[in-house]
Structure formats: structure tokens, C-alpha cells
Coordinates of N, CA, C and O in Angstrom, one line a residue:
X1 N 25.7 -4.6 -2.5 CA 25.2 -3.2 -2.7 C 24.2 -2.9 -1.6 O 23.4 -3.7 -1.2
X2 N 24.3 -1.5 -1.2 CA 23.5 -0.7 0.1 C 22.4 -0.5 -0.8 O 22.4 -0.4 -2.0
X3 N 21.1 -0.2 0.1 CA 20.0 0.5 -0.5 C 20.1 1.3 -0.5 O 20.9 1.4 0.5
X4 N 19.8 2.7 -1.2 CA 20.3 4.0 -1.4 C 19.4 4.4 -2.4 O 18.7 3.4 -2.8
X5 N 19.1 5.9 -2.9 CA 18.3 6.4 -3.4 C 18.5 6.2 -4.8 O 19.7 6.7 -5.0
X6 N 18.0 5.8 -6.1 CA 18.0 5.8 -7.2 C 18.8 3.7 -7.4 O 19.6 3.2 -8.2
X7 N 18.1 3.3 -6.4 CA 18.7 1.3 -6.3 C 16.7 0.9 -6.9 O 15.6 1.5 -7.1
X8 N 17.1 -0.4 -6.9 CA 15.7 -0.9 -6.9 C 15.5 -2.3 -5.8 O 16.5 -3.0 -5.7
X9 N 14.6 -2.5 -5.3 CA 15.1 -2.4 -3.7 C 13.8 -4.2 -4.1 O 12.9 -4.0 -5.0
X10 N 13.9 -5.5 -3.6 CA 13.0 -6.2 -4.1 C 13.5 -6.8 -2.9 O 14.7 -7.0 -2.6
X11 N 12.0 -7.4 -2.0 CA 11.6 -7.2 -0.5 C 10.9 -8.4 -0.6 O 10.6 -9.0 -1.6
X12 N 10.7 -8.8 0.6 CA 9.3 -9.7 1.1 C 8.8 -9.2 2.5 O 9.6 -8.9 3.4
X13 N 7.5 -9.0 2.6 CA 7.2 -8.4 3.8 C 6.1 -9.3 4.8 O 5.2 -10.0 4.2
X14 N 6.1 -9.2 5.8 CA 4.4 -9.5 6.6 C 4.1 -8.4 7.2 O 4.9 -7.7 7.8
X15 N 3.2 -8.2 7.3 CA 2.6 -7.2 8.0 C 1.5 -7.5 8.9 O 0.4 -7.9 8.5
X16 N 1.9 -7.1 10.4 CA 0.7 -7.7 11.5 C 0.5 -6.1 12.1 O 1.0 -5.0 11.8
X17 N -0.7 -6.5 13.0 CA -1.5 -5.3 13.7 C -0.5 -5.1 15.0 O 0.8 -5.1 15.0
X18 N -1.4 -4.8 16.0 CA -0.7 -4.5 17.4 C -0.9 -5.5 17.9 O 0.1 -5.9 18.6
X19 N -1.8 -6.3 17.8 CA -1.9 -8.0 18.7 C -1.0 -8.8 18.1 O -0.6 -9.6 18.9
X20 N -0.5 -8.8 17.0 CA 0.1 -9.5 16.3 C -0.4 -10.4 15.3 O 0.3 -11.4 15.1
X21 N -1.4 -10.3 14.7 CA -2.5 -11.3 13.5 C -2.1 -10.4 12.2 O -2.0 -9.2 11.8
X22 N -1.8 -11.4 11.9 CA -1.0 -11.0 10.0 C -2.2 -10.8 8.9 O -2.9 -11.5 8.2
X23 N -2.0 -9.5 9.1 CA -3.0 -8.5 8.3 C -2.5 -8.9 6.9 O -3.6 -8.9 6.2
X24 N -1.8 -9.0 6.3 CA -0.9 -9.0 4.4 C 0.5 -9.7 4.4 O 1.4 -9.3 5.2
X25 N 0.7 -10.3 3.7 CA 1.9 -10.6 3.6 C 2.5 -11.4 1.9 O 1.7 -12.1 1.3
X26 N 3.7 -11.2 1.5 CA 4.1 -11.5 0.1 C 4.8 -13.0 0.2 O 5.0 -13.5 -0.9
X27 N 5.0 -13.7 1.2 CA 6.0 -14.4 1.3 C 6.0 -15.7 0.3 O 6.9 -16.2 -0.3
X28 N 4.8 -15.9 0.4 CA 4.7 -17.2 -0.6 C 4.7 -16.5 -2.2 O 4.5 -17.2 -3.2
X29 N 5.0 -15.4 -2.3 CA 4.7 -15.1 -3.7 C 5.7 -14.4 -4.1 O 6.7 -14.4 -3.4
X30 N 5.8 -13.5 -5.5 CA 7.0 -13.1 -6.1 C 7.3 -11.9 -4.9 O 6.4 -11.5 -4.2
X31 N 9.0 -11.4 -4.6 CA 8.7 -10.1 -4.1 C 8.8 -9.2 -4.7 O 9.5 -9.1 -5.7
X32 N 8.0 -7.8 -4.0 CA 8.0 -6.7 -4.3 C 8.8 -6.5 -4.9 O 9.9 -7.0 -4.9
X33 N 8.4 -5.3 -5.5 CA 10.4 -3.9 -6.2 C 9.6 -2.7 -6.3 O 8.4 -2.7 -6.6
X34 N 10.3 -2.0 -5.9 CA 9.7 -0.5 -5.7 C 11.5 0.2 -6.2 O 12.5 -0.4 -6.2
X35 N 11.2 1.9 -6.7 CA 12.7 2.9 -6.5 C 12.9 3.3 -4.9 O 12.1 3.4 -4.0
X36 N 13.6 3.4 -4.9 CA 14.1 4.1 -3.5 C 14.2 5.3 -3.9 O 14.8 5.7 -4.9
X37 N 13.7 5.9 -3.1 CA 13.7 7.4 -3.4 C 13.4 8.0 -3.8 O 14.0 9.0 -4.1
X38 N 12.1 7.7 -4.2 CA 11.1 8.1 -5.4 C 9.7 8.1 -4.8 O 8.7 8.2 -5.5
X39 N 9.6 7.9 -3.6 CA 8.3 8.0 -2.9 C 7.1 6.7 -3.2 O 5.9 6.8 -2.8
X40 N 7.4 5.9 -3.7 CA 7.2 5.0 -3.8 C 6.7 3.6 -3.1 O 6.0 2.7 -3.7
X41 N 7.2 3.8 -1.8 CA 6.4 3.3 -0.6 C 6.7 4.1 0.9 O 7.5 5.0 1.2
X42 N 5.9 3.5 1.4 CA 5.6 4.0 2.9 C 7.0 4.6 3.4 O 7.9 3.7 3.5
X43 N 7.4 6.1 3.8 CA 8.4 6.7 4.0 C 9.4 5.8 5.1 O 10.6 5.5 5.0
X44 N 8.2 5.5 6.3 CA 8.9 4.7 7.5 C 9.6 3.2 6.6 O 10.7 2.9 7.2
X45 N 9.4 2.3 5.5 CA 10.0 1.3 5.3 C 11.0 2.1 4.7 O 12.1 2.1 5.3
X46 N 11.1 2.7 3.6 CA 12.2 3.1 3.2 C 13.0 3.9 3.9 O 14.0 4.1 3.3
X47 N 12.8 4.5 5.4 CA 13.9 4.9 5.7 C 14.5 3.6 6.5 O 15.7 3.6 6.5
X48 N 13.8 2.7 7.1 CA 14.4 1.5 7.6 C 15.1 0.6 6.7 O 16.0 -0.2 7.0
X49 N 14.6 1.1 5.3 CA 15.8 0.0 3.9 C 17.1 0.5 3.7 O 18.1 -0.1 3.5
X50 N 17.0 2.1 4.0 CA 18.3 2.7 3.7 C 19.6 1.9 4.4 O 19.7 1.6 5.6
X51 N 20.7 1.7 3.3 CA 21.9 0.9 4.2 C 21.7 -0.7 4.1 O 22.7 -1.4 4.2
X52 N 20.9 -1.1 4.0 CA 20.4 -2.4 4.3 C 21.1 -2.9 2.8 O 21.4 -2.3 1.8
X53 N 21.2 -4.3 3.2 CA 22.0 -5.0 1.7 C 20.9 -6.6 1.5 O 20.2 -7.1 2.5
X54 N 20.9 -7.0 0.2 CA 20.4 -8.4 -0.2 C 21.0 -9.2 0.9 O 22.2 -9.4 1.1
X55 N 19.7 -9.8 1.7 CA 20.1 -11.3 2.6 C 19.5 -10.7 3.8 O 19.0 -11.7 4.5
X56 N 19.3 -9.6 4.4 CA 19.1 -9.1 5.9 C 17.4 -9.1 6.1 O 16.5 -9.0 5.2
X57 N 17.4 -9.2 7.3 CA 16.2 -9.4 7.7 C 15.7 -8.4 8.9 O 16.5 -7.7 9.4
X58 N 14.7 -8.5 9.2 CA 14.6 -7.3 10.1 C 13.1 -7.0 10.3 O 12.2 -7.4 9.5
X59 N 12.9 -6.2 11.5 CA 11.3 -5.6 12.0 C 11.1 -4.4 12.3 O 12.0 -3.9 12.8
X60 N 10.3 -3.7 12.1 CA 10.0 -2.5 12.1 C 8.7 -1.9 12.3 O 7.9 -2.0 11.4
X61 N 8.3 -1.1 13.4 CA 7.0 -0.9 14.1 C 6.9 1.1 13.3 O 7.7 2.1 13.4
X62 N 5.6 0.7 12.5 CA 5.2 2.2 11.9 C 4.0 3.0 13.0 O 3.1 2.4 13.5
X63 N 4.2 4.0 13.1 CA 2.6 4.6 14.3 C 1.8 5.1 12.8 O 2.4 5.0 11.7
X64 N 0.8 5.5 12.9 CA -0.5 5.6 12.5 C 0.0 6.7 11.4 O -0.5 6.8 10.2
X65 N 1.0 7.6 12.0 CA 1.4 8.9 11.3 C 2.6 8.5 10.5 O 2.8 9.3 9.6
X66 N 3.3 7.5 10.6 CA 4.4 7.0 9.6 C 3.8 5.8 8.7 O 4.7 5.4 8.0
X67 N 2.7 5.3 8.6 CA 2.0 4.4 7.8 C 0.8 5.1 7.4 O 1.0 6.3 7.2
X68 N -0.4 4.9 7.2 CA -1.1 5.3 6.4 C -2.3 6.5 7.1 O -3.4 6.7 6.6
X69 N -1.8 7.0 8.3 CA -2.2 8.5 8.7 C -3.2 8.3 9.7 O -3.8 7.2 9.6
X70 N -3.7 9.1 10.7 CA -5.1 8.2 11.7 C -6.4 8.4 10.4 O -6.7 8.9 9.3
X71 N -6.8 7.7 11.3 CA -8.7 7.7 10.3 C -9.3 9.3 10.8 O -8.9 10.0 11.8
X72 N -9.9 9.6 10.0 CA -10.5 11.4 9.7 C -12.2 10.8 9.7 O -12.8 10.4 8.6
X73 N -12.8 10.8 10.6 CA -14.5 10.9 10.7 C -15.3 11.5 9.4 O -16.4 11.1 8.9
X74 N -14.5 12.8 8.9 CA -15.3 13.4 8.0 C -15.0 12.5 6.8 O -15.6 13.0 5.9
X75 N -14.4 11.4 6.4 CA -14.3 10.8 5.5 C -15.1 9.7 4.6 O -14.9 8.8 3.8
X76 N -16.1 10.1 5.3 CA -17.5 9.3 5.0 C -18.3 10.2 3.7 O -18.6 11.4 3.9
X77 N -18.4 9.4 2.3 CA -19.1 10.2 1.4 C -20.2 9.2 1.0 O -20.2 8.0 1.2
X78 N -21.2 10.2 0.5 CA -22.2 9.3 0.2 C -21.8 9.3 -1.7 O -21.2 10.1 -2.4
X79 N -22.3 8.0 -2.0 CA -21.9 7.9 -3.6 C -23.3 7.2 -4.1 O -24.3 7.1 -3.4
X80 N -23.2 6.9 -5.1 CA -24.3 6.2 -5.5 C -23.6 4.8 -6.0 O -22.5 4.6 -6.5
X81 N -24.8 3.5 -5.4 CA -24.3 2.3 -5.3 C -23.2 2.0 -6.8 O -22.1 1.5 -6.9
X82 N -24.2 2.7 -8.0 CA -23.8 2.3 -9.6 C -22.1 2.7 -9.6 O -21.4 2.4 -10.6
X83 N -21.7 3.3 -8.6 CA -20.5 3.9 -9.1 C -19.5 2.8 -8.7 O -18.4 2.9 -9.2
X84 N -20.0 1.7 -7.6 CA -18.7 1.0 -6.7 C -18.8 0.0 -7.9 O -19.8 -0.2 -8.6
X85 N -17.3 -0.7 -8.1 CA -16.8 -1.3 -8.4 C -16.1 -2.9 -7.9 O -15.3 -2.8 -7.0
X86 N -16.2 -3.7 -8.3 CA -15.8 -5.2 -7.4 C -16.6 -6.3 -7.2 O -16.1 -7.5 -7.2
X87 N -18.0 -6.0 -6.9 CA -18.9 -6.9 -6.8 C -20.4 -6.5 -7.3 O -20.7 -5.3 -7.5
X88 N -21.3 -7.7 -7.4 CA -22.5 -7.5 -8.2 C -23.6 -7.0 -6.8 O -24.6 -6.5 -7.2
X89 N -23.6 -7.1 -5.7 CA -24.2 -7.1 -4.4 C -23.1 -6.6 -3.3 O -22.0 -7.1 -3.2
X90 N -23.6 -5.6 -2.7 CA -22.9 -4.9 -1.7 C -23.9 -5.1 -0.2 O -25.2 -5.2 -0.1
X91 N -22.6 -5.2 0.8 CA -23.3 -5.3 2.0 C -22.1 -3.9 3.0 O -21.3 -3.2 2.4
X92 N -22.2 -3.9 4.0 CA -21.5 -3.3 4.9 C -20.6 -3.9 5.1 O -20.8 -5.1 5.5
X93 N -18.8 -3.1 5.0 CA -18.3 -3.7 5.3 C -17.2 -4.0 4.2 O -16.0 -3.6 4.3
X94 N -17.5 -4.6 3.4 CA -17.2 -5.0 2.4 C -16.5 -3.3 1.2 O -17.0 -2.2 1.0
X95 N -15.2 -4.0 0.7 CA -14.2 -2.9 0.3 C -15.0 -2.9 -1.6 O -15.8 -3.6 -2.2
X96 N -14.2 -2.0 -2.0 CA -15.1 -1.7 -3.0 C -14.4 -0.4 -4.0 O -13.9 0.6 -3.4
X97 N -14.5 -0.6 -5.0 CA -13.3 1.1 -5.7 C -14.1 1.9 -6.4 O -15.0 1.6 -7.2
X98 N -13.9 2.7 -6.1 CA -14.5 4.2 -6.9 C -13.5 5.0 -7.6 O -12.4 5.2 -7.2
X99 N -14.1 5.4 -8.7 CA -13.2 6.3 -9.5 C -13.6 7.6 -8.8 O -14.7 7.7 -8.2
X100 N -12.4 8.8 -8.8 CA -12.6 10.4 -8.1 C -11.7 10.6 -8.8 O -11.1 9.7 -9.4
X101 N -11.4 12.1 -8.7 CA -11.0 13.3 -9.7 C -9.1 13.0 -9.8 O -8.3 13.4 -10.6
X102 N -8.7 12.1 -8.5 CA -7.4 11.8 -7.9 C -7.2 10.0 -8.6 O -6.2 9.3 -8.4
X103 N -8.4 9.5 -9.3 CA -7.7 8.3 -9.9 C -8.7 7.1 -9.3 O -9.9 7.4 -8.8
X104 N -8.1 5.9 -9.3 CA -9.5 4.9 -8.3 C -8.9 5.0 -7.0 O -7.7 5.4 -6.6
X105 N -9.7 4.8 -6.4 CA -9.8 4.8 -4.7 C -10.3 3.5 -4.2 O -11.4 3.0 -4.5
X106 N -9.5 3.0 -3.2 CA -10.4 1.7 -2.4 C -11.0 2.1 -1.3 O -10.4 2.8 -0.4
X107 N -12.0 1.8 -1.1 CA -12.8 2.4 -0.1 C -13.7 1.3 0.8 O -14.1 0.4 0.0
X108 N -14.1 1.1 1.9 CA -15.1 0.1 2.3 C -16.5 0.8 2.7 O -16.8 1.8 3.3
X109 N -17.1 -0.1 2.2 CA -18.8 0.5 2.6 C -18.9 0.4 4.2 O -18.7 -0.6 4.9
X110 N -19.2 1.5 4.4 CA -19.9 1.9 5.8 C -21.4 1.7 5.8 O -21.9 1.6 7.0
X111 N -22.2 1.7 5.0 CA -23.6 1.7 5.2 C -23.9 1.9 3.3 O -23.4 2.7 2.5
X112 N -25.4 0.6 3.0 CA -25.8 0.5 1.6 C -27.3 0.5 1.7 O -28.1 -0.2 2.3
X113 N -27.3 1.3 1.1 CA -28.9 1.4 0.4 C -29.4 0.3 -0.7 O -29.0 -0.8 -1.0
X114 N -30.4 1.0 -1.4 CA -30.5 0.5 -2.7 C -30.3 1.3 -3.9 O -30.4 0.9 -5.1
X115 N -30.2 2.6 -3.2 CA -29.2 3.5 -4.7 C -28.0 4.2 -4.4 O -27.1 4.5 -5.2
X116 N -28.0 4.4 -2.8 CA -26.8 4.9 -2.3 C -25.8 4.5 -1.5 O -26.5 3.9 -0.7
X117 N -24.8 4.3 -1.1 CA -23.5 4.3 0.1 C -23.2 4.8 0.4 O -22.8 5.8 -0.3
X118 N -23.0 4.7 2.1 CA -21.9 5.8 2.4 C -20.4 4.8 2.7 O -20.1 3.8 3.3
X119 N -19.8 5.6 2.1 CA -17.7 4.7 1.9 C -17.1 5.7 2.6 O -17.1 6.9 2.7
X120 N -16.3 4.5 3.3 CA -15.3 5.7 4.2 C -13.8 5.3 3.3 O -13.3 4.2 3.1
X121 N -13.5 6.6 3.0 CA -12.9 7.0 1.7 C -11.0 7.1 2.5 O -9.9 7.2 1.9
X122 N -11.1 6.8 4.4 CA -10.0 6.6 4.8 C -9.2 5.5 4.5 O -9.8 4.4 4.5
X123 N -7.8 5.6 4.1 CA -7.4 4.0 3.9 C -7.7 2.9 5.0 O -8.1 3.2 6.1
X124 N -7.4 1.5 4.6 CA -8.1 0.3 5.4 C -7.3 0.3 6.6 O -7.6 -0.2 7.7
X125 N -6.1 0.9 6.3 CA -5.0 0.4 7.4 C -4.7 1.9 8.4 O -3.8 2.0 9.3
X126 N -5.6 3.2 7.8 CA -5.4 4.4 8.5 C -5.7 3.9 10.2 O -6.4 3.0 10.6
X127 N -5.1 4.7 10.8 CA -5.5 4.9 12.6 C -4.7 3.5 12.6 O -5.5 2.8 13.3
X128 N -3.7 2.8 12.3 CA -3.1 1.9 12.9 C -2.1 1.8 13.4 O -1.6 2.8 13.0
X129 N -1.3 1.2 14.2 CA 0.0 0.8 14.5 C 0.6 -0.3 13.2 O -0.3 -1.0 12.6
X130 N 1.4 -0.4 12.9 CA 1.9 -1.7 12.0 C 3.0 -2.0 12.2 O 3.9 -1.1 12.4
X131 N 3.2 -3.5 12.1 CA 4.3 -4.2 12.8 C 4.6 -5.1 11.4 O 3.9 -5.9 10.9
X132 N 6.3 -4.6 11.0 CA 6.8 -4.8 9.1 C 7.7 -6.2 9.7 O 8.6 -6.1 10.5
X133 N 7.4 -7.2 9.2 CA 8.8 -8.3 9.2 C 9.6 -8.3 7.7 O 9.1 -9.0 6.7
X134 N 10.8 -7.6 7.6 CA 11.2 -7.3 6.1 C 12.3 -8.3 5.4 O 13.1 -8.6 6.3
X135 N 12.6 -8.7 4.5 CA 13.6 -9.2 4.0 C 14.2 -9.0 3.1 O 14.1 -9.9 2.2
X136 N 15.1 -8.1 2.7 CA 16.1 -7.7 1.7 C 16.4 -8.7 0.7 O 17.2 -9.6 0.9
X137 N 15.8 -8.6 -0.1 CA 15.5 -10.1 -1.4 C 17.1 -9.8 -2.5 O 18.0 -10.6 -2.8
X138 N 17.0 -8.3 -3.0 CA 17.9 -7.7 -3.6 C 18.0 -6.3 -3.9 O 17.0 -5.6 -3.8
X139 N 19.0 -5.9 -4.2 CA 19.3 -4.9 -4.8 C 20.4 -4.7 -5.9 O 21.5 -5.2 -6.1
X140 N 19.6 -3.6 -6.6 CA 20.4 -2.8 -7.8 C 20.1 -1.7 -8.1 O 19.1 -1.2 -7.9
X141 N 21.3 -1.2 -8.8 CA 21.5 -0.2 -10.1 C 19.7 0.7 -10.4 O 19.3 -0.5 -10.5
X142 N 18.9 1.3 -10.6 CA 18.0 1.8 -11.4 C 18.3 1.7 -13.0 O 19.3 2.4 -13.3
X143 N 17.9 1.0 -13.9 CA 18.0 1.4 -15.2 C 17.7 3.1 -15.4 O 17.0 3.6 -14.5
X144 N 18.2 3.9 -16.4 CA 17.7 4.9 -17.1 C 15.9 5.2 -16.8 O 15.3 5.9 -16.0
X145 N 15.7 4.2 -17.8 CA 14.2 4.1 -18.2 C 13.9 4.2 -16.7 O 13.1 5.1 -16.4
X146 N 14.2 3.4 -15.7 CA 13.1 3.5 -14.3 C 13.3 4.4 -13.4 O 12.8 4.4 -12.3
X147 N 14.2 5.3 -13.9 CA 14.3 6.4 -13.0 C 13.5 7.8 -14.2 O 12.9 8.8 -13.8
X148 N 13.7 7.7 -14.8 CA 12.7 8.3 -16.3 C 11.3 8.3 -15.9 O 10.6 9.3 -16.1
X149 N 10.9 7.3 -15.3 CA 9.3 6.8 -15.3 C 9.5 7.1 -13.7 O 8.9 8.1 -13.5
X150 N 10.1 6.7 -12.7 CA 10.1 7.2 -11.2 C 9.6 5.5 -10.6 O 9.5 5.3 -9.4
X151 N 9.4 4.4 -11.6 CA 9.6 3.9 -10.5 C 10.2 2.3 -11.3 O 10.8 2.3 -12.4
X152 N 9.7 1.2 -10.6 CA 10.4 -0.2 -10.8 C 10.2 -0.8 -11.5 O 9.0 -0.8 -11.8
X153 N 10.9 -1.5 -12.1 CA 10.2 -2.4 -13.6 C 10.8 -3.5 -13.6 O 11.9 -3.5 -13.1
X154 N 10.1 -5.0 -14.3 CA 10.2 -6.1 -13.8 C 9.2 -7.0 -12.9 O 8.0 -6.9 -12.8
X155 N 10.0 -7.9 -12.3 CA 9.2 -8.8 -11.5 C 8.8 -8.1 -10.2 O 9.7 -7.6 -9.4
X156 N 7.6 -8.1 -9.8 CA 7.7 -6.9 -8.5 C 7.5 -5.5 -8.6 O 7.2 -5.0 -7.6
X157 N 7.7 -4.9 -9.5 CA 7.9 -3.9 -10.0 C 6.3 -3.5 -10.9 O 5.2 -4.0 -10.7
X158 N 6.6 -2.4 -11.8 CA 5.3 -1.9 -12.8 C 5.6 -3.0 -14.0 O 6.7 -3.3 -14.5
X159 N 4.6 -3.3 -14.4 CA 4.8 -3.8 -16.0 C 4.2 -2.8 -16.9 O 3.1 -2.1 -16.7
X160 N 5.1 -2.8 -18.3 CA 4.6 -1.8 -18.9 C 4.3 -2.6 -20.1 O 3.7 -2.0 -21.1

């Protein structure tokens, strides 16, 4: 079976920078499942899955604007320390989640006080190039229910 829109698509990925140092990767562990077609992940991988079948392998270079967008300067907010999330002591540097009006947010401290932070509220991987080594683990069918809910269920997937 092809990947195609309303499949559930279960992957293994690495992911390196522009030097080539492996920023994230699933390989030792279960893989992913995401819907196709459902917005679900990064537009550039799924249009690289489309067509692709269980067993293939493959690489794929995203720019800054097909992965997670360049970094925006004005994205620096100041919050109060009580609000971050993750650890008992904060330094610079160091990533950290905030609840906002859109849900939790990961964010890394840019600069800590002792009541305030400023978090740059840009994603970790914004303003990059990214370099995907992918592996077509499987594909299928969408159940009902996971096209109902919009996205994957199971191993890899959302647990409900």
C-alpha cells in the first residue's frame, strides 16, 4: 500500500542540522504514526511520504520555511519564573513549557531573574535547515474513529 491521504503512515526518522550532528532521532525506539493528510506533521515530510510504500528508505533536506519557519526577534516575552514548567531551578538556556491562550508552549529561556524570564517563544528548531533520514516502517487503511478524531491511534500514534 502507497501513502496517500486518509493511510496511517508509521516511520523512523533522524534528524541532523546542516553540519550533519543528529539533532533527534526515533530509531532505537517505537516508530512514529501520524494521518496523512490531516496536517499532522511537518508539510515537507509528508509531501516526501506521498507514494512511498512499507520498506523504503530515503532523505530529505527541509529550508527553514518548509520545517519550522525562520526565528522572529520579536519573540522574546517576558513571563514570570512561577509560570515555567519542567524544572525546580532555571538557568539560560535551558527549555521550559508555559501554558498561553493556544495550549502549552516549549519555549527556552533566554535570560532569568528571580521573578522573571525572558523565553523565546520561537520553536527550538525555527531558522534551520534540516536534514530527515526516513524509513517507511508501514502503512494502512485509517480506521473510522481516526479519521473522526484527525489523527493516529496505537503504537506511535495518540493514546486515548
Amino acid at each position: 500500500m502507497q501513502v496517500a491521504d486518509n493511510t496511517v503512515v508509521q516511520f523512523n526518522y533522524t534528524l541532523k542540522n546542516e553540519d550533519g550532528d543528529t539533532l533527534d532521532t526515533n530509531v532505537d525506539n517505537a516508530p512514529l504514526a501520524y494521518l496523512h493528510g490531516h496536517n499532522g506533521m511537518l508539510e515537507g515530510i509528508e509531501k516526501a511520504m506521498t507514494g512511498k510504500e512499507a520498506g523504503e528508505t530515503f532523505s530529505i533536506t527541509l529550508t527553514p520555511e518548509e520545517g519550522y519557519g525562520e526565528r522572529k526577534e520579536d519573540m522574546i516575552q517576558r513571563v514570570p519564573v512561577k509560570h515555567l514548567h519542567g524544572a525546580k531551578k532555571w538557568k539560560a538556556g535551558m527549555m521550559a513549557t508555559v501554558h498561553t491562550e493556544q495550549g502549552e508552549r516549549q519555549v527556552v529561556l533566554a535570560k532569568v531573574g528571580k521573578f522573571m524570564a525572558d523565553v523565546d517563544m520561537n520553536h527550538p528548531l525555527a531558522g534551520l535547515t534540516l536534514n530527515f533520514d526516513l524509513e517507511v516502517v508501514s502503512v494502512r487503511e485509517a480506521t473510522e474513529e481516526e479519521l473522526s478524531h484527525g489523527h493516529a491511534h496505537g503504537e506511535g500514534g495518540h493514546q486515548h
